[in-house]
Coordinates of C-alpha atoms in Angstrom, one line a residue:
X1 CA 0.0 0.0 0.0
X2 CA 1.1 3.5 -1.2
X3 CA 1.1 6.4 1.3
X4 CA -1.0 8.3 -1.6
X5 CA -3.9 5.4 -1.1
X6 CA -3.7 4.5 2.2
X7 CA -6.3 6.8 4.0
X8 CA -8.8 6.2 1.5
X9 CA -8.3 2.5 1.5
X10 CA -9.0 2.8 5.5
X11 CA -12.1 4.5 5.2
X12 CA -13.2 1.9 2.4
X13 CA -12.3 -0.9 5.7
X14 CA -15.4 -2.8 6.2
X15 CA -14.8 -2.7 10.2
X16 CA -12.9 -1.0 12.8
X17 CA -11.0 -4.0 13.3
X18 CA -9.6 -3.6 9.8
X19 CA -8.9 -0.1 9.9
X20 CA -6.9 -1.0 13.4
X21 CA -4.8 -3.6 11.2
X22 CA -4.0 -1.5 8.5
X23 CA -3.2 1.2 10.8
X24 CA -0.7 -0.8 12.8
X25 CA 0.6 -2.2 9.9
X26 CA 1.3 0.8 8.4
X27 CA 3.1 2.6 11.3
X28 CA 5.2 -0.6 12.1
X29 CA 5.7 -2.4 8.5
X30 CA 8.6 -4.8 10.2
X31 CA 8.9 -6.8 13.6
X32 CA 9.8 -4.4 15.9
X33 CA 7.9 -1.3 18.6
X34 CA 7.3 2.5 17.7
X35 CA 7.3 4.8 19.8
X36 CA 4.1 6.9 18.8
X37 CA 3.7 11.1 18.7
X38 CA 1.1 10.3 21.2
X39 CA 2.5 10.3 25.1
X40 CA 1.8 7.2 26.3
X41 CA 1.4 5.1 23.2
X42 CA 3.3 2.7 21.9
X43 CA 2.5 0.2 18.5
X44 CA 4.2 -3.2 18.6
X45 CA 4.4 -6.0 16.1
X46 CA 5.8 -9.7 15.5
X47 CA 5.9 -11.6 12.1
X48 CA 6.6 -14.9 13.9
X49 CA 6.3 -16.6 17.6
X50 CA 8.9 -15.3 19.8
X51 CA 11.0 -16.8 22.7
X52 CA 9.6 -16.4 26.0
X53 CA 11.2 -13.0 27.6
X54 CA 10.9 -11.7 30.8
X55 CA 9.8 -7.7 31.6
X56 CA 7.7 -5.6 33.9
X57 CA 4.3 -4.3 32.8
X58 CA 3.5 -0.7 34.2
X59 CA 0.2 0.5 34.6
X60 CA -1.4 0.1 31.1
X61 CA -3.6 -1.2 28.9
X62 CA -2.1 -3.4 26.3
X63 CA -4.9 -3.9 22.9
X64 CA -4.2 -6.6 21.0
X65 CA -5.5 -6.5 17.4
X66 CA -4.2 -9.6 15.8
X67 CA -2.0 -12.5 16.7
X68 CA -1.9 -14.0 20.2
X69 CA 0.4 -13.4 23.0
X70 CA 0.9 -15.7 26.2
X71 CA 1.8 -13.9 29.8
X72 CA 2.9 -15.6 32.5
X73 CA 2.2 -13.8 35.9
X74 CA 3.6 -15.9 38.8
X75 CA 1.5 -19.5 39.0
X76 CA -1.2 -17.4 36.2
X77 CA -0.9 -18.5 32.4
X78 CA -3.3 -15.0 30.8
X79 CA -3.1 -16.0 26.5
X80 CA -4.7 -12.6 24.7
X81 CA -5.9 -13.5 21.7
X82 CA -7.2 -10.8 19.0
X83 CA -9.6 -8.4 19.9
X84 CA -9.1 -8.3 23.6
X85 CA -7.1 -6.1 25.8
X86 CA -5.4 -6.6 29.0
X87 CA -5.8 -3.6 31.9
X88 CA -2.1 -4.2 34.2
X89 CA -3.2 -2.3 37.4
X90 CA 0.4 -2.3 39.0
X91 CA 3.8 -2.8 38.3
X92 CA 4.3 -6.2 38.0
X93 CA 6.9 -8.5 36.5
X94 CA 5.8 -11.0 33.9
X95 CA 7.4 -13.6 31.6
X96 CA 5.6 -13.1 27.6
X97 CA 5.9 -14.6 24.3
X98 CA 4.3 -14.2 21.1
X99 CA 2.2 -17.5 20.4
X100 CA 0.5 -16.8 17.0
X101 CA 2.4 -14.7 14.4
X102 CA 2.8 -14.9 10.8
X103 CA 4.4 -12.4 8.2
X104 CA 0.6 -12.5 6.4
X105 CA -1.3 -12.3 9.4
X106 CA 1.3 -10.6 12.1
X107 CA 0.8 -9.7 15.5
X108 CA -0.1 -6.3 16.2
X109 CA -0.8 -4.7 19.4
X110 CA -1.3 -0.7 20.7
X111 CA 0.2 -0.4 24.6
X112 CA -1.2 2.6 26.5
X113 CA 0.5 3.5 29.5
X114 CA -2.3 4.5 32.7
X115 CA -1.8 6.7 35.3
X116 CA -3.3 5.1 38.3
X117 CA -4.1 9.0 39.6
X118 CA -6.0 9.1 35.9
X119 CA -8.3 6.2 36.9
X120 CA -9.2 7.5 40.5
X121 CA -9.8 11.1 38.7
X122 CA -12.5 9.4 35.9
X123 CA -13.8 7.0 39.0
X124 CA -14.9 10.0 41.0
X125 CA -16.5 12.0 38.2
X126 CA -18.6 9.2 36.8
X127 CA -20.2 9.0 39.9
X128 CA -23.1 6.9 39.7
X129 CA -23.2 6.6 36.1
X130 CA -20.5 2.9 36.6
X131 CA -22.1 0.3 36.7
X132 CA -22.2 -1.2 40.4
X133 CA -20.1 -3.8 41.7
X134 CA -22.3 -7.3 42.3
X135 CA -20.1 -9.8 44.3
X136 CA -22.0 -12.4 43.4
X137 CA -20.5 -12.3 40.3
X138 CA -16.9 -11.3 41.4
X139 CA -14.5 -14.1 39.6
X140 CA -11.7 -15.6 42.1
X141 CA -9.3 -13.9 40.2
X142 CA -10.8 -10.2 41.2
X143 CA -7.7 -8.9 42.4
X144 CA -5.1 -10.0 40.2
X145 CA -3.0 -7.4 38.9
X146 CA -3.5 -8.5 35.3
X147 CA -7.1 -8.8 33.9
X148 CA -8.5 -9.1 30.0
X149 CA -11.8 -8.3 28.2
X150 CA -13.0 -8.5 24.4
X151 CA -12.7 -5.6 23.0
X152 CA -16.5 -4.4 21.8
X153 CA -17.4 -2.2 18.9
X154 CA -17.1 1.1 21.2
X155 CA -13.9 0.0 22.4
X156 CA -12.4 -0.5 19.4
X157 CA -14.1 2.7 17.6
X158 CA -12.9 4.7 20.7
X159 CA -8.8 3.0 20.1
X160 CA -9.4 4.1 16.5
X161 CA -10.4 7.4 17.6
X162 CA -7.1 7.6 19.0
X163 CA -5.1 6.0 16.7
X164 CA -6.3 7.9 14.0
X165 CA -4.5 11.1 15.6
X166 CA -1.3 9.6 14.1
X167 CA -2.1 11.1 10.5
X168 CA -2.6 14.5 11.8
X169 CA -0.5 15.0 14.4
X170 CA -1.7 18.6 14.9
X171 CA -4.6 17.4 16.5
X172 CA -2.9 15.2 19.0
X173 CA -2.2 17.7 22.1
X174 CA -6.2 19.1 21.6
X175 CA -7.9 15.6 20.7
X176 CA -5.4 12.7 22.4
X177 CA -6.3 13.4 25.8
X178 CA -10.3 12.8 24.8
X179 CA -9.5 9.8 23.3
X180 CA -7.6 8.7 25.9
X181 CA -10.0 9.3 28.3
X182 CA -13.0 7.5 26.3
X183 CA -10.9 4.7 26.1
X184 CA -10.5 4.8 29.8
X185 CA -14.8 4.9 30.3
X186 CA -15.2 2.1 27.8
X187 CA -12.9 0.0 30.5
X188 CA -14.4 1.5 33.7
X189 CA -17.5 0.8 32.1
X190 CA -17.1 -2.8 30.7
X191 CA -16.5 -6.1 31.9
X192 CA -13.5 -6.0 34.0
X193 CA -14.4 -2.4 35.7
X194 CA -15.3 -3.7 38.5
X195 CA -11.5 -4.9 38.8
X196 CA -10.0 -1.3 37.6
X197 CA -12.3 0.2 40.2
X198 CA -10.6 -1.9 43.2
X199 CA -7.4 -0.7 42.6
X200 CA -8.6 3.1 43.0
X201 CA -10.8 2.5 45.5
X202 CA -8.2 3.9 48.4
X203 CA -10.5 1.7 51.3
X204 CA -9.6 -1.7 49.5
X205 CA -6.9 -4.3 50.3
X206 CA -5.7 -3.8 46.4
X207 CA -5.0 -0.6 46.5
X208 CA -3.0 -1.2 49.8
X209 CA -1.2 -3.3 48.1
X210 CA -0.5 -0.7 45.0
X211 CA 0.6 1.3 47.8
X212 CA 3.3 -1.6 48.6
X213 CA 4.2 -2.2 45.0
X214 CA 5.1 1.6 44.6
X215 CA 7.5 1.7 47.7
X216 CA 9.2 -1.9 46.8
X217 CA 9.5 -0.3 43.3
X218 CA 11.0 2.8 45.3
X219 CA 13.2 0.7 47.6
X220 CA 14.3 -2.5 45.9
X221 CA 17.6 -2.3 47.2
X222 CA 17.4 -2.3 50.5
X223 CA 16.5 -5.2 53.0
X224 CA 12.9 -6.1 52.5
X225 CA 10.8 -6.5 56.1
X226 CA 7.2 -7.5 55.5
X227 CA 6.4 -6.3 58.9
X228 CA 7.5 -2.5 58.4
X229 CA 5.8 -2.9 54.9
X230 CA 2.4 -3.9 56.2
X231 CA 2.6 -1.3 58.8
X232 CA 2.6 1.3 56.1
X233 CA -0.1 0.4 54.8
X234 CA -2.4 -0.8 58.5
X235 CA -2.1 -3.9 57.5
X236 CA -1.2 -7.3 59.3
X237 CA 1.7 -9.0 57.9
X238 CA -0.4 -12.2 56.9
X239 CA -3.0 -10.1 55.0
X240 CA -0.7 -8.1 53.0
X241 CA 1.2 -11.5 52.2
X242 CA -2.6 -12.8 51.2
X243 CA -3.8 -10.5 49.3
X244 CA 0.3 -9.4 48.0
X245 CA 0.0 -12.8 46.4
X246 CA -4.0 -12.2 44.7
X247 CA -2.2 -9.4 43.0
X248 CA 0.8 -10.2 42.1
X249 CA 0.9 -14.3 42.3
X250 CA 4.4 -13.9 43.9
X251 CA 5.2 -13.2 47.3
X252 CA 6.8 -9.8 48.2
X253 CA 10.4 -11.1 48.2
X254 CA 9.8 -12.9 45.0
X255 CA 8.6 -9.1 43.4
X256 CA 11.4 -7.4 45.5
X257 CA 13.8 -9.9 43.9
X258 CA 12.2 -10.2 40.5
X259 CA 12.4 -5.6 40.7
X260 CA 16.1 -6.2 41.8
X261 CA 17.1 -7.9 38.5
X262 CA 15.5 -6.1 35.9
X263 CA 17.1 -3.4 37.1
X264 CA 20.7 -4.8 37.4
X265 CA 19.5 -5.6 33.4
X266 CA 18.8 -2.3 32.5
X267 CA 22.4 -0.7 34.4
X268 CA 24.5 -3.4 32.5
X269 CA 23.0 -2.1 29.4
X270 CA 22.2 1.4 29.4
X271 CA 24.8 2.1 31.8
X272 CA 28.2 -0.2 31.2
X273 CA 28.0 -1.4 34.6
X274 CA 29.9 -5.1 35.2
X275 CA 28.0 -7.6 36.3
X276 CA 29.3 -7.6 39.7
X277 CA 29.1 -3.8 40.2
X278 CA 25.1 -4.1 38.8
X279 CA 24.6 -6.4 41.6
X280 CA 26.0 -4.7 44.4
X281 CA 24.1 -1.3 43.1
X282 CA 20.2 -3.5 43.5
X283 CA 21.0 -5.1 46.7
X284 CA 22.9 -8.1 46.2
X285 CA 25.6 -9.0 48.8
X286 CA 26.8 -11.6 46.3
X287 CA 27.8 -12.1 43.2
X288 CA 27.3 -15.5 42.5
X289 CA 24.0 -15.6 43.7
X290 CA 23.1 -13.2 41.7
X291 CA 24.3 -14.8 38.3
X292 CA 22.3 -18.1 39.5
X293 CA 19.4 -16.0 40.0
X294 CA 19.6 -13.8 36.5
X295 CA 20.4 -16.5 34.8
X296 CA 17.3 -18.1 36.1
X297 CA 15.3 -15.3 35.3
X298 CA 16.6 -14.5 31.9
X299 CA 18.1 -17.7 30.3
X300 CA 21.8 -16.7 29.9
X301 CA 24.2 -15.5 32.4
X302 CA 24.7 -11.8 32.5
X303 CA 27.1 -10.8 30.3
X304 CA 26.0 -13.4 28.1
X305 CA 22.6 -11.9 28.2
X306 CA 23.6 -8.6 27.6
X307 CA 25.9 -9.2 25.0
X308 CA 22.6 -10.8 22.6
X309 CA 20.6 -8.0 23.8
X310 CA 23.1 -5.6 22.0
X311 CA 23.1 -7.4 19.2
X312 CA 26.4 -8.7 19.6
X313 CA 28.5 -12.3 20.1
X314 CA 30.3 -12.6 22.7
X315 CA 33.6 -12.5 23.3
X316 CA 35.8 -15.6 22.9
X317 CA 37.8 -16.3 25.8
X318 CA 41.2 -17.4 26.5

């Protein structure tokens, strides 16, 4: 498709769901992310199945248009097929892989980062006009941190809305932060809500535990005491680890430790730092345990890891 024909062939698309493909498709033609004029969003795509990798989801909403992805959240396998998107809460650390890709039917995905203050802010001015929460019908998996929904016709028209911006970016600073917040009621408003909503409801064990997320993420380094973290947030040390674990499927010094090594990733590569000087910087007293435990986590040892990530082999050694 020609740049000359390709907004007319996307308002000849017989759906939204084809004008989200071609859109996609158009702003990343090759496996790879963009990073999108819009704040917050970011367009992904994958011609083929990918190795399992491990990261850490913000606070977002992740759309997937075509293709399939599988997340793995602690004991919790979550596969998103097309069409649905999946609302992360918190920052939590996940293992994902691209299941179902193909370079004639890629996957494509949109990620919009959340602010958490966002949600609380469009919570309180809907007022009564969210839909009510029924625990009769609450799922056992009501507080996890990760949660997914089919996307319907107003969901997708209202990620088109948004996505559309891209071809005239002199709308985005007026017309983005509508979109975004449409998108944002279509959630509130649809079947996992009622999840969103617990995590900005400030009176609920969830958001306690946000509360604890955001001061591990804070404080990964140091010494991790559940009893001074649960006293932060009036809580007893057996309910936070209860309820830590709804959220996050790990315990807190699984996250802490999980927090501690993408971290040590990120200095070795943006920053230079040795393997043994990362680990010292996130908390690690030694070194060897922390190569078990990265290589655990990511597959390789460090420098071995961080060597493929920068695209390079590895040095041969005498």
């Amino acid at each position: 498709m020609t740049a000359t024909n390709a907004l007319p062939e996307r308002e000849a698309a017989n759906s939204p769901h084809d004008q989200l493909v071609r859109l996609v498709s158009e702003w990343v033609p090759e496996s790879g992310g963009r990073t999108t004029a819009i704040e917050g969003l970011d367009l992904y795509r994958s011609d083929t199945p990918t190795h399992c990798e491990s990261s850490v989801y913000e606070p977002s909403m992740t759309f997937a248009i075509q293709g399939a992805k599988s997340i793995q959240l602690g004991d919790r396998e979550i596969v998103q097929g097309p069409l649905t998107y999946l609302a992360s809460n918190v920052s939590l650390p996940v293992l994902g892989q691209i299941v179902d890709a193909t370079p004639e039917q890629p996957a494509l995905a949109a990620r919009l980062t959340v602010d958490p203050q966002e949600v609380t802010d469009l919570v309180l001015a809907s007022g009564d006009r969210l839909p009510a929460f029924d625990p009769d019908e609450a799922c056992p998996d009501m507080a996890c941190g990760l949660c997914t929904a089919p996307m319907d016709d107003a969901m997708q028209v209202a990620l088109l809305r948004l996505l559309s911006l891209l071809d005239t970016p002199a709308d985005i600073p007026v017309l983005a932060p509508l979109a975004r917040r449409e998108i944002l009621y279509r959630a509130l408003t649809g079947e996992i809500g009622p999840r969103i909503r617990k995590f900005a409801a400030t009176d609920s064990q969830v958001y306690r535990v946000s509360r604890v997320i955001a001061t591990l993420k804070d404080r990964y380094a140091q010494p991790l005491r559940v009893s001074d973290l649960a006293g932060e947030v009036n809580m007893s040390e057996s309910s936070l680890f209860h309820s830590f674990k709804q959220v996050t499927r790990m315990s807190p010094l699984q996250f802490q430790k999980k927090l501690r090594l993408h971290e040590a990733r990120r200095l070795m590569l943006a920053e230079g730092l040795e393997a043994a000087a990362a680990s010292y910087r996130v908390g690690y007293e030694s070194p060897s345990q922390f190569s078990r435990e990265y290589r655990r986590l990511f597959g390789a040892p460090p420098r071995a890891d961080v060597t493929k990530l920068r695209g390079g082999a590895e040095p041969a050694r005498a």
